[in-house]
Coordinates of C-alpha atoms and ligand atoms in Angstrom, one line a residue:
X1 CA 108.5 80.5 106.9
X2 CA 106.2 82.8 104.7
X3 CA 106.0 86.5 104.6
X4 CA 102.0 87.4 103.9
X5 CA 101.3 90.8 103.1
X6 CA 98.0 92.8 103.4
X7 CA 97.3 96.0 101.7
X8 CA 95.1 98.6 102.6
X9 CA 91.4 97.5 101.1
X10 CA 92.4 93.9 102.6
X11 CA 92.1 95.6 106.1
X12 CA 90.0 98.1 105.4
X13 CA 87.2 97.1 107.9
X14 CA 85.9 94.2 111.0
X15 CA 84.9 92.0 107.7
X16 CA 88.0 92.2 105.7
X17 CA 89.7 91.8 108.6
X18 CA 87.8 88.5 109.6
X19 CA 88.9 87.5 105.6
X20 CA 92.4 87.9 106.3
X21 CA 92.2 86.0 109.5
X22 CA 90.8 83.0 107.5
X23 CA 93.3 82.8 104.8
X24 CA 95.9 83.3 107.2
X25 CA 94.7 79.8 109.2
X26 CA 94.5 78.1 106.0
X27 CA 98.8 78.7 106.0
X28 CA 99.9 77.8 109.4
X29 CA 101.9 74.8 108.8
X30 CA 103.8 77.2 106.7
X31 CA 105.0 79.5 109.7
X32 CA 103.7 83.1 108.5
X33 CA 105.1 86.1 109.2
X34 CA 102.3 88.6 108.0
X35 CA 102.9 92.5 107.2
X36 CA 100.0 94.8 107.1
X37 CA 99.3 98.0 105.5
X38 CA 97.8 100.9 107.5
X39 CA 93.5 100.2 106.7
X40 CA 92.6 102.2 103.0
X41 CA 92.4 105.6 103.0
X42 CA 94.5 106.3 106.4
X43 CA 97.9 107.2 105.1
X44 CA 95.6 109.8 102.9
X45 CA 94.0 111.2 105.5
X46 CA 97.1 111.1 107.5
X47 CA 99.0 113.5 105.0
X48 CA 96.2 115.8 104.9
X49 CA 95.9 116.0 108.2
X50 CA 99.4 117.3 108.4
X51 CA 98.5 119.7 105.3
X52 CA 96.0 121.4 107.4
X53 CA 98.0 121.6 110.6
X54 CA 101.2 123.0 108.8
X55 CA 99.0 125.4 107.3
X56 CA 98.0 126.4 110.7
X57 CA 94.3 125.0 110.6
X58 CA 94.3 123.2 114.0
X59 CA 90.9 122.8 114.5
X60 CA 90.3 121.2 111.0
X61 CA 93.4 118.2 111.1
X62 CA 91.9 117.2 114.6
X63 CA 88.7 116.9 113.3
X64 CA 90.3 114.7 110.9
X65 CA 91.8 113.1 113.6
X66 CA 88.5 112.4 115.8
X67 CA 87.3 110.5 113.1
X68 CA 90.0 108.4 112.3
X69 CA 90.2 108.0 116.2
X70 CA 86.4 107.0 115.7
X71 CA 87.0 104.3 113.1
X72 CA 89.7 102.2 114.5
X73 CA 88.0 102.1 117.6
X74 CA 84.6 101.1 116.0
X75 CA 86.6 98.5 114.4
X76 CA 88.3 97.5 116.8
X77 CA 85.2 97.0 119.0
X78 CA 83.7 95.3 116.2
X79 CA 86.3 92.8 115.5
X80 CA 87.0 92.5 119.5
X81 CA 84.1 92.8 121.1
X82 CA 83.8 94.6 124.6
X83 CA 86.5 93.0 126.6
X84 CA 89.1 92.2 124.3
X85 CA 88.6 95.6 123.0
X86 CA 88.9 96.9 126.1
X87 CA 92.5 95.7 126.8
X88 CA 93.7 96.9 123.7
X89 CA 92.0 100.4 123.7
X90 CA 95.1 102.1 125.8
X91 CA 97.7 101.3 123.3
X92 CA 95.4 102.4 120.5
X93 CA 94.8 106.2 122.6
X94 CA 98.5 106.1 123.5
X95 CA 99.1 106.6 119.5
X96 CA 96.1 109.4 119.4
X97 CA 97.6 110.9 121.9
X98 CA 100.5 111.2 120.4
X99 CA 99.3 112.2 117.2
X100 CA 96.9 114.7 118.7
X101 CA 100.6 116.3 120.3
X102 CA 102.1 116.6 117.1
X103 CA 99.2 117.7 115.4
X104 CA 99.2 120.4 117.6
X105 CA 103.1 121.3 118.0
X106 CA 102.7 121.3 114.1
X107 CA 100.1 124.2 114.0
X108 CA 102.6 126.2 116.4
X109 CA 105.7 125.7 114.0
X110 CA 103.8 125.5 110.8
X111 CA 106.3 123.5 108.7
X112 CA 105.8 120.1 108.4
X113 CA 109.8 118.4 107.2
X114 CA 109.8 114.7 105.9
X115 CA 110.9 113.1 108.7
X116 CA 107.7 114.8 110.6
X117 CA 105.6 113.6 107.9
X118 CA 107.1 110.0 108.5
X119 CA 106.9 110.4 112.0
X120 CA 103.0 111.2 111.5
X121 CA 102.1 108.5 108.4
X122 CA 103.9 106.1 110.3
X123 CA 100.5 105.7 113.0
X124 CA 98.2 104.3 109.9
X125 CA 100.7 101.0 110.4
X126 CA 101.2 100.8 113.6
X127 CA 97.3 101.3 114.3
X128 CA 95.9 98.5 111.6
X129 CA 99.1 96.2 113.2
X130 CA 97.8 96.3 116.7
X131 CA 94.5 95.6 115.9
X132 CA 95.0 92.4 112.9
X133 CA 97.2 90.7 115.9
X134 CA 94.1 90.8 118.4
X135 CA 92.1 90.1 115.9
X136 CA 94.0 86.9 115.4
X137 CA 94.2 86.1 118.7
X138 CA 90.2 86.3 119.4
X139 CA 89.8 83.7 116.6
X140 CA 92.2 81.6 117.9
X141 CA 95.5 82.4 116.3
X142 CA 98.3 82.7 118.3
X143 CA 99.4 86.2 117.6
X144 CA 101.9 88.2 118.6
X145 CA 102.7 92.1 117.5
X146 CA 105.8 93.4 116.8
X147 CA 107.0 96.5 116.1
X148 CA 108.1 97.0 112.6
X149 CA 110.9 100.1 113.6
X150 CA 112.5 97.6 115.6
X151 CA 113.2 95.3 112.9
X152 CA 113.1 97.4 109.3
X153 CA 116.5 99.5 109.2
X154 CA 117.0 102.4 106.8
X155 CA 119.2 105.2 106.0
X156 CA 117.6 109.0 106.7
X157 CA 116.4 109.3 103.2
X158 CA 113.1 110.0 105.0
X159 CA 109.5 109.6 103.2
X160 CA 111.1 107.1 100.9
X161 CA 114.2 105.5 102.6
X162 CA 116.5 102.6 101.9
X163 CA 116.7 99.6 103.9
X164 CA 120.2 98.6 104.7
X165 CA 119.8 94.8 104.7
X166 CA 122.6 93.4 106.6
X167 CA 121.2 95.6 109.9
X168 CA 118.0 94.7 109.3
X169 CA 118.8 90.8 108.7
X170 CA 119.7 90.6 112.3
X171 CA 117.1 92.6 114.0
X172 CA 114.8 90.4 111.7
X173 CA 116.4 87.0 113.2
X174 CA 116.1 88.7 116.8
X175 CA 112.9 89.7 117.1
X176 CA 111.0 87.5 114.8
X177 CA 112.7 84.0 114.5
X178 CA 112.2 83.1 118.5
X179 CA 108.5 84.3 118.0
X180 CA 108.1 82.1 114.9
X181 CA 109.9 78.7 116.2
X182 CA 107.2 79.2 119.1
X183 CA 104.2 78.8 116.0
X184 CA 103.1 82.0 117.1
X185 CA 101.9 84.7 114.1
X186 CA 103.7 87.6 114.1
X187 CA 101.9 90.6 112.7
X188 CA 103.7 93.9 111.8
X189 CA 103.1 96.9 110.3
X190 CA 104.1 97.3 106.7
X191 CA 105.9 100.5 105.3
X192 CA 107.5 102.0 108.6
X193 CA 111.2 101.6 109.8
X194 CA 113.7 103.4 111.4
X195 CA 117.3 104.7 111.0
X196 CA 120.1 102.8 113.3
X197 CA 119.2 105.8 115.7
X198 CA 115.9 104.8 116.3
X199 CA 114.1 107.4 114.0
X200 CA 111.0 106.6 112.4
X201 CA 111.7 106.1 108.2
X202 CA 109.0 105.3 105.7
X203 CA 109.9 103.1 102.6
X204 CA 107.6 105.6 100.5
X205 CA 103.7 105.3 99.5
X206 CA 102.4 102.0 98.6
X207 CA 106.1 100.9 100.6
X208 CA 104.7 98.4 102.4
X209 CA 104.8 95.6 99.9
X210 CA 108.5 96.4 99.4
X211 CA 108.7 95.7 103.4
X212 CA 107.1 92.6 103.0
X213 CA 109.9 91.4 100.6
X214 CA 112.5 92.6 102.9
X215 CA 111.4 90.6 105.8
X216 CA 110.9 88.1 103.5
X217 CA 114.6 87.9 102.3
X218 CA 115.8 89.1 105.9
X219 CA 114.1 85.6 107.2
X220 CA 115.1 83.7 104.2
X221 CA 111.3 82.5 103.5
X222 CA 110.1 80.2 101.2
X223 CA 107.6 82.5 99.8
X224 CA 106.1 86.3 99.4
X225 CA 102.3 86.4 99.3
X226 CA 100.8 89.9 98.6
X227 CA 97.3 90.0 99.2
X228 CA 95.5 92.9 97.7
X229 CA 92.4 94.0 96.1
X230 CA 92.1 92.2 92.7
X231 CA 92.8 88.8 91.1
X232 CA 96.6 89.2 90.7
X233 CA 98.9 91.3 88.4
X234 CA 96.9 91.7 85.5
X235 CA 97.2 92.5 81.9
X236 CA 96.7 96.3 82.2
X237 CA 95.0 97.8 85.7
X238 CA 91.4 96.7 85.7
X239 CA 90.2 100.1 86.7
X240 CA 91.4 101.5 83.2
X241 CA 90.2 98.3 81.3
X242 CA 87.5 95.8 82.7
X243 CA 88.6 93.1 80.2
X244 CA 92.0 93.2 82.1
X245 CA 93.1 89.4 82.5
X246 CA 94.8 87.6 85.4
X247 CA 98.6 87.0 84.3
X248 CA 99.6 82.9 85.8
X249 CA 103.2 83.3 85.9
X250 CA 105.4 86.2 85.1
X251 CA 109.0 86.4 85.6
X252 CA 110.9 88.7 88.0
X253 CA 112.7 91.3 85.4
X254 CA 109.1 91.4 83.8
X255 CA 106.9 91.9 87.0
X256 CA 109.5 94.3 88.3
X257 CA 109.5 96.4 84.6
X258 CA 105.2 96.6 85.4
X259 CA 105.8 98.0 88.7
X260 CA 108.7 100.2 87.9
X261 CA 106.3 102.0 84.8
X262 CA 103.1 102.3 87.2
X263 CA 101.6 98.7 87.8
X264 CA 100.4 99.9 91.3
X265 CA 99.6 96.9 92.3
X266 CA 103.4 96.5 93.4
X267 CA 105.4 99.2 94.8
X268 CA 108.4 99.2 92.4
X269 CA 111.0 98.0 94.4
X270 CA 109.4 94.7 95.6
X271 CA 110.9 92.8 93.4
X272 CA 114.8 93.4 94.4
X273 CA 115.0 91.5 97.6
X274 CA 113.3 88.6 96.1
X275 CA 115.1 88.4 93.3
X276 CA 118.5 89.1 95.2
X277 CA 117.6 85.8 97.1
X278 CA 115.3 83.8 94.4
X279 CA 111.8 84.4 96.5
X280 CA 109.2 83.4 94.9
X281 CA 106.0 86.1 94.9
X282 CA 102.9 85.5 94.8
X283 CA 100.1 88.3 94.3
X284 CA 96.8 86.8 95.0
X285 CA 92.9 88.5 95.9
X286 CA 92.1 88.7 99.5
X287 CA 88.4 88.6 98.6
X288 CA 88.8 85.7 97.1
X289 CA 89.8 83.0 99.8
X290 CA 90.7 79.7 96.7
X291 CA 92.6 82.9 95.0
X292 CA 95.2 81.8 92.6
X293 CA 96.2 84.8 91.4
X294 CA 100.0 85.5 89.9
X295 CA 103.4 83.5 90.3
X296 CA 106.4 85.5 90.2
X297 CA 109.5 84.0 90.0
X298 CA 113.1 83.8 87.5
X299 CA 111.9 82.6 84.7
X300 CA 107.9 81.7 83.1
X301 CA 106.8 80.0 80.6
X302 CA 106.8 82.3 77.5
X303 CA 103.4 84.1 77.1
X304 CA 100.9 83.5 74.4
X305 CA 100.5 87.3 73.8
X306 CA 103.0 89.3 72.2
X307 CA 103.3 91.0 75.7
X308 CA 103.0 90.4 79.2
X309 CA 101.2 93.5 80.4
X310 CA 100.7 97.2 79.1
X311 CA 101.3 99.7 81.9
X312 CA 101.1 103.5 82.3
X313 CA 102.8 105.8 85.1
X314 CA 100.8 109.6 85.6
X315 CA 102.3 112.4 87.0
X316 CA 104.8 112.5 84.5
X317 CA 106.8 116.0 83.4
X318 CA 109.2 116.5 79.9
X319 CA 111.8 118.6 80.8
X320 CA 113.8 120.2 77.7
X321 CA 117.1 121.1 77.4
X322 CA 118.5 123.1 74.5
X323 CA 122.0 125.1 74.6
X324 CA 121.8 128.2 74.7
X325 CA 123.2 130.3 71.6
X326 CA 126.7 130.9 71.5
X327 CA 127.3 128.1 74.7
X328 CA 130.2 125.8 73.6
X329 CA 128.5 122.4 72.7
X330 CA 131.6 120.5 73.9
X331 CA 130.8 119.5 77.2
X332 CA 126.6 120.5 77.3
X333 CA 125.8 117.4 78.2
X334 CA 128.0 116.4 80.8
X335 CA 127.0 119.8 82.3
X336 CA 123.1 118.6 82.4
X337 CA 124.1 115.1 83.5
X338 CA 126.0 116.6 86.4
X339 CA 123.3 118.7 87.4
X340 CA 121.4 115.8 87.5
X341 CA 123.9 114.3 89.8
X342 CA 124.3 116.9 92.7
X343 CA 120.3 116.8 92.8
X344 CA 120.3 113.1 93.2
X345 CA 117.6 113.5 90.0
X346 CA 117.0 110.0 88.4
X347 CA 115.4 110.3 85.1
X348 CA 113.4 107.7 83.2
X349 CA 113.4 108.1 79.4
X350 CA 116.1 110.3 78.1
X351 CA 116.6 111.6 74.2
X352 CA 119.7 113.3 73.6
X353 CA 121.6 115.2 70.6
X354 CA 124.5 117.3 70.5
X355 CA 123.0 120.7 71.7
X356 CA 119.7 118.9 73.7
X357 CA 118.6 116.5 76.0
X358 CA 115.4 115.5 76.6
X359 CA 113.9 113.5 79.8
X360 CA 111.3 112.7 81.7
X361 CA 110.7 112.1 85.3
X362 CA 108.2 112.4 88.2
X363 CA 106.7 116.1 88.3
X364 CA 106.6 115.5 92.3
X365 CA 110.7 114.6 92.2
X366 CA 111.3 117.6 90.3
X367 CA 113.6 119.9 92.0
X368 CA 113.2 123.7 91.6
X369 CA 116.6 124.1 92.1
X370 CA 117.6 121.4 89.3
X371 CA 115.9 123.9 86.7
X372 CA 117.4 127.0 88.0
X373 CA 120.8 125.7 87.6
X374 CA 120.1 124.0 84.3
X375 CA 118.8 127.4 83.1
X376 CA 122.4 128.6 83.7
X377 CA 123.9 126.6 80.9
X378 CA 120.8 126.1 78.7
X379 CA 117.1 127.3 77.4
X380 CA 114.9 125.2 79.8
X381 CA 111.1 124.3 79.0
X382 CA 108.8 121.9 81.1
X383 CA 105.7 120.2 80.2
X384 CA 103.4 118.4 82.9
X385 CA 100.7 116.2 82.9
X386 CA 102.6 113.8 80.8
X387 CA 102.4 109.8 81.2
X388 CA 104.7 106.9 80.4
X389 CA 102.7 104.1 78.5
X390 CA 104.7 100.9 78.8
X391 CA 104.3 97.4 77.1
X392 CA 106.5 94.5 78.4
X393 CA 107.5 91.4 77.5
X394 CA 110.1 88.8 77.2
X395 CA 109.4 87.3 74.4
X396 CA 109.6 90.6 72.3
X397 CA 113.1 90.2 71.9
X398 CA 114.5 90.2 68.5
X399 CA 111.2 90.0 67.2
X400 CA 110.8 93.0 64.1
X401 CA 107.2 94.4 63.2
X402 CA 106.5 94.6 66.9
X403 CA 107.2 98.8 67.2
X404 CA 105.6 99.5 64.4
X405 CA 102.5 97.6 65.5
X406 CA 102.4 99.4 68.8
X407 CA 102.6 102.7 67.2
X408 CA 100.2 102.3 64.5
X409 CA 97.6 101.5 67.0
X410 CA 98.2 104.1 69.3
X411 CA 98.1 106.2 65.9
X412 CA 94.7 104.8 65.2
X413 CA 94.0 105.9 68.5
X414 CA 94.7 109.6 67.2
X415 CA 97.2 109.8 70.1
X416 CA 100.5 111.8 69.5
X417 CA 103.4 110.3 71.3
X418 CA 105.8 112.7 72.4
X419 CA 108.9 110.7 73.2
X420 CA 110.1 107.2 72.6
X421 CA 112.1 104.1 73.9
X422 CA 113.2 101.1 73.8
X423 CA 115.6 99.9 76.3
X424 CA 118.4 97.3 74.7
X425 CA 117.0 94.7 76.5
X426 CA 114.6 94.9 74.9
X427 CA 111.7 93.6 77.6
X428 CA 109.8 96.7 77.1
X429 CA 108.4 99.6 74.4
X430 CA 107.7 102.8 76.4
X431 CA 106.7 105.8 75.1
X432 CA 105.3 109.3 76.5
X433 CA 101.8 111.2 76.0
X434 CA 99.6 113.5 77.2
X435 CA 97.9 112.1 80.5
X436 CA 95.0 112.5 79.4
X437 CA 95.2 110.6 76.7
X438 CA 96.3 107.5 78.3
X439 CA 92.7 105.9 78.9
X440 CA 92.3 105.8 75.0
X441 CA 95.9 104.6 74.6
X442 CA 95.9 102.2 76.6
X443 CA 92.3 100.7 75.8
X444 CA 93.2 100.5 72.4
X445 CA 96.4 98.7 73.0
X446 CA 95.0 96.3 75.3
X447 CA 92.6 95.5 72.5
X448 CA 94.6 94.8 70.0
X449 CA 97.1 93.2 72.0
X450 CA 94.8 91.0 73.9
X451 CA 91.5 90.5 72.4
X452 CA 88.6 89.5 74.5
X453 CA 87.6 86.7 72.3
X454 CA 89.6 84.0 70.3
X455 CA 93.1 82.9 70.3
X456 CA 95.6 85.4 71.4
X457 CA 97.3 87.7 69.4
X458 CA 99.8 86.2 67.6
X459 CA 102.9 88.0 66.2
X460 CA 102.2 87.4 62.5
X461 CA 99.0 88.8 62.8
X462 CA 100.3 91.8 64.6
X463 CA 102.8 92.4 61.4
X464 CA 100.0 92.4 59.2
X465 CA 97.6 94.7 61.1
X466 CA 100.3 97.0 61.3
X467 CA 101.5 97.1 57.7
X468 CA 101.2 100.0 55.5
X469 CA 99.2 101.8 57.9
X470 CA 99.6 105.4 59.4
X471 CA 102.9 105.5 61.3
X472 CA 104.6 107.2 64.9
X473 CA 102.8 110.9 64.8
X474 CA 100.7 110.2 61.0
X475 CA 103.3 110.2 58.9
X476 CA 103.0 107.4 56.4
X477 CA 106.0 104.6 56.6
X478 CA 106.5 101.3 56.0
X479 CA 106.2 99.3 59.1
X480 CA 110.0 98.3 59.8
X481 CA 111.1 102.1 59.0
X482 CA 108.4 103.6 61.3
X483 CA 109.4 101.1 63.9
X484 CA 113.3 102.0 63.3
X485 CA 113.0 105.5 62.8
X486 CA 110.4 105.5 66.2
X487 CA 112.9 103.6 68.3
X488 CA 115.9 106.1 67.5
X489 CA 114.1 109.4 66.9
X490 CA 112.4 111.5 69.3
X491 CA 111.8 115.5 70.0
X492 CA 112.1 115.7 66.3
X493 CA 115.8 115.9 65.8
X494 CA 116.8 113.4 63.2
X495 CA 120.3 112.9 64.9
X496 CA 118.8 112.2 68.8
X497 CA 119.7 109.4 70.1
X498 CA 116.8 107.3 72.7
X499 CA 118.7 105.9 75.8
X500 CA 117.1 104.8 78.7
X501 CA 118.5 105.9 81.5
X502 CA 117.3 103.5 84.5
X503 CA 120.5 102.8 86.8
X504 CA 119.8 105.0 90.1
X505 CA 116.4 105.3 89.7
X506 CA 115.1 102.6 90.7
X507 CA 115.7 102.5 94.7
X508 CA 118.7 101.6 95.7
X509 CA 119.4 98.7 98.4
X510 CA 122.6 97.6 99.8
X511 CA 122.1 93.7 100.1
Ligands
ADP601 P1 96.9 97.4 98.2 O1 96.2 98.4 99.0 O2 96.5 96.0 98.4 O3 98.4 97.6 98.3 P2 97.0 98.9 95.7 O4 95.8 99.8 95.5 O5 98.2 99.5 96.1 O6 96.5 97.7 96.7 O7 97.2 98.1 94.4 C1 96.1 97.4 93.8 C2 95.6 98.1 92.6 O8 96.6 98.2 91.6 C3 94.4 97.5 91.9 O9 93.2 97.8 92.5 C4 94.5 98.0 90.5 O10 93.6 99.0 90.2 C5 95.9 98.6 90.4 N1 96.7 98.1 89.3 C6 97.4 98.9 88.4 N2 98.0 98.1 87.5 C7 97.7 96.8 87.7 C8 98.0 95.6 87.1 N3 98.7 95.5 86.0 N4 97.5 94.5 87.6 C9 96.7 94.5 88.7 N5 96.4 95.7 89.4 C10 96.8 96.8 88.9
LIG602 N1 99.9 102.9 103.9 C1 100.9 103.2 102.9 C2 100.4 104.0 101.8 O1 99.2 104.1 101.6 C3 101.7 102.0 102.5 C4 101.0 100.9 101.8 O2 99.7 100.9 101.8 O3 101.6 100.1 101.1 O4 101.1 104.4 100.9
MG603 MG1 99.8 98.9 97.4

């Protein structure tokens, strides 16, 4: 068995659907079990047509809704033609009709909660689902639709929730294994679940790749295929640098590092069940039906770049920490960490010294309340519209000159890097600057890193580029002391210590 996964572009319309049905034929000896997203742009419009209602703009989020209504229906009767289309219309109204309720009940109450907004984003699957399984069906796949919140079980974390495995395992074998062993296709929607209580969960945006992977390790398959919109994981994302390149093989830690630090392409928790259960992943183009695209698995070949991939993650805020004047120092920090704590706050890059702590996270996962209380114990400043910039790799391990080179080119770039890291693992260099600047950054990395022409970069030549040159922030240093003093220092104490702080931020999953 194979878990194939379709994101949103790859169903965005009657002729990407008719794409998907073709590479899905070319894989029926290998029993799929395929997972699609809701078709692009839905979930979108979906949130902002609870925006509007919640704001009390009725009229406006069932506009929205008429033409969504419009759309699937068009492409359903596109895909279908008149008859089939006709039997599957009612279920497809059912779902309007159900949304067009809420909409509506929304306007009255005007507060949308998260599990409403699940409730409501949760249509965009359950929609594109009905209609890919007819649409197999008309071209002669024997298809049969199943209902993802049946099968997917989470806790009540709702708009990002966490599957519990062993519950979900079973519903998995129940409701998808007899359908399978009868070499029927079963199609589901990707991203929605439920809690044990039958309430509908989402796994968060871009989520439904992650569902693919749990089906995939709930039915023990032999493979993950995620079909999306470009050639594979690539060496940076293709949108912020056409000369982006196709990665072969990557490993697990290393594909999972990309997603974690903004490699859209996979939603950061993918990764877990397959590498809980040794899946292989594959991420290949759906518009491109001989698509090779990426292997993932435990361990690849070493690269013949210095790194993998260079990644960046928007939306990023700095949140500062100082103790206040006259506040015993003893014990600061394990105040801020236990603020942290009782706001289930999971933090990315921290840099700490004795009297202030540094970190970054998600400006949309800051808590209010977090600050308030932190302003109790300690001068509190925010910054938004940061971005992490992250370069991974393996093969960078134990490796000197690397740092330095990374930070003399983003220097070159005339770039100011506001904090640093580099995790003891040492897979990955990550850094923090202004979003704004991360077009430039990240250009000029991919450059140097992986030039369009000749033989790739190789790590002497890095040493020497990097030599002598303008160091972290423009001060001048010798390569191996920029690199040193870049990896320990950061918010300009000479004593602050870089950690990474990762455990607990990354979702959680209880296989
Ligand atoms: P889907 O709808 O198929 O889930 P997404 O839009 O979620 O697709 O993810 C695919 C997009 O991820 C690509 O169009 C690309 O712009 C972006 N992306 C970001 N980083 C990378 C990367 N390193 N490799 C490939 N794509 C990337
Ligand atoms: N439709 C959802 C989203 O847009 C999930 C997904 O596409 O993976 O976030
Ligand atoms: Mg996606």
């Amino acid at each position: 068995m194979i878990v194939m996964k379709f994101g949103g572009t790859s169903v965005e319309s009657a002729e990407a659907i008719k794409r998907v049905s073709k590479i899905v034929s070319s894989r029926l000896k290998q029993s799929p079990v395929v997972v699609v997203s809701a078709m692009a742009r839905v979930t979108d419009q979906l949130v902002g047509m609870g925006h509007k209602a919640a704001a009390g703009d009725c009229e406006a989020s069932l506009e929205l809704l008429r033409a969504l209504r419009e759309r699937h229906l068009q492409t359903a009767a596109d895909l279908l033609g008149p008859k089939r289309s006709a039997s599957l219309t009612p279920k497809l109204e059912a779902f309007f009709s159900e949304m067009n309720d809420f909409l509506r009940g929304l306007a009255a109450v005007r507060e949308l909660t998260p599990r409403g907004s699940d409730y409501l984003l949760s249509f965009g699957e359950l929609l594109s689902s009905l209609i890919v399984a007819d649409a197999f069906a008309i071209r002669g796949l024997k298809s049969a639709w199943v209902d993802s919140r049946e099968c997917l079980v989470t806790d009540s974390t709702h708009t990002r929730a966490v599957p519990k495995m062993a519950e979900t395992r079973e519903r998995c074998k129940k409701k998808i294994v007899p359908i399978v062993s009868k070499k029927r296709i079963v199609v589901m929607g990707g991203f929605i679940a439920s809690t044990v209580e039958g309430v509908p969960t989402t796994l968060g945006r871009g989520g439904s790749d992650y569902s693919a992977a749990v089906v995939g390790a709930a039915l023990d398959a032999r493979r993950i295929e995620i079909w999306t919109d470009v050639e594979g994981m690539m060496t940076t994302d293709p949108r912020l640098c056409p000369d982006a390149r196709t990665i072969k093989r990557i490993s697990f830690n290393e594909a999972a590092e990309l997603a974690y630090f903004g490699a859209k392409v996979l939603h950061p928790a993918t990764l877990l069940p397959a590498i809980h259960q040794n899946i292989p992943v594959y991420v290949l183009n759906s518009r491109n039906l001989r698509s090779t695209g990426t292997q993932i698995t435990a361990r690849a070949p070493r690269s013949q770049d210095v790194f993998r991939a260079i990644t960046a993650k928007t939306g990023i805020s700095i949140v500062n920490v100082v103790a206040s004047r006259g506040i015993m120092v003893h014990g600061f920090l394990r105040s801020v960490f236990e603020a942290l704590d009782r706001h289930s706050t999971s933090v990315d890059i921290v840099a700490i010294s004795e009297v202030s702590m540094s970190f970054t996270m998600e400006t949309k996962r800051l808590p209010k309340a977090l600050l308030t209380e932190m302003e109790q114990i300690a001068d509190v400043t925010c910054e938004d519209r940061q971005a992490i910039i992250c370069l991974v790799g393996e093969d960078i391990h134990g490796k000197p000159g690397i740092a330095a080179s990374v930070f003399n080119t983003i220097a070159e770039a005339e770039v100011n890097i506001r904090m640093i890291s580099q995790g003891a693992s040492e897979i990955n260099i990550s850094f923090v600057v202004k979003e704004s600047d991360v077009p430039r950054a990240v250009r000029r990395l991919h450059e140097h890193f992986f030039p369009a022409k000749g033989p790739a970069l190789s790590l002497q030549r890095t040493e020497r580029q990097g030599r002598g040159t303008r160091g972290v922030n423009g001060a001048h240093r010798t390569n191996a002391a920029a690199a040193k003093k870049a990896s320990r220092s950061s918010s300009g104490n000479s004593k602050s210590l870089v950690a990474e702080k990762k455990a607990g931020i990354r979702p959680g999953l209880n296989l």
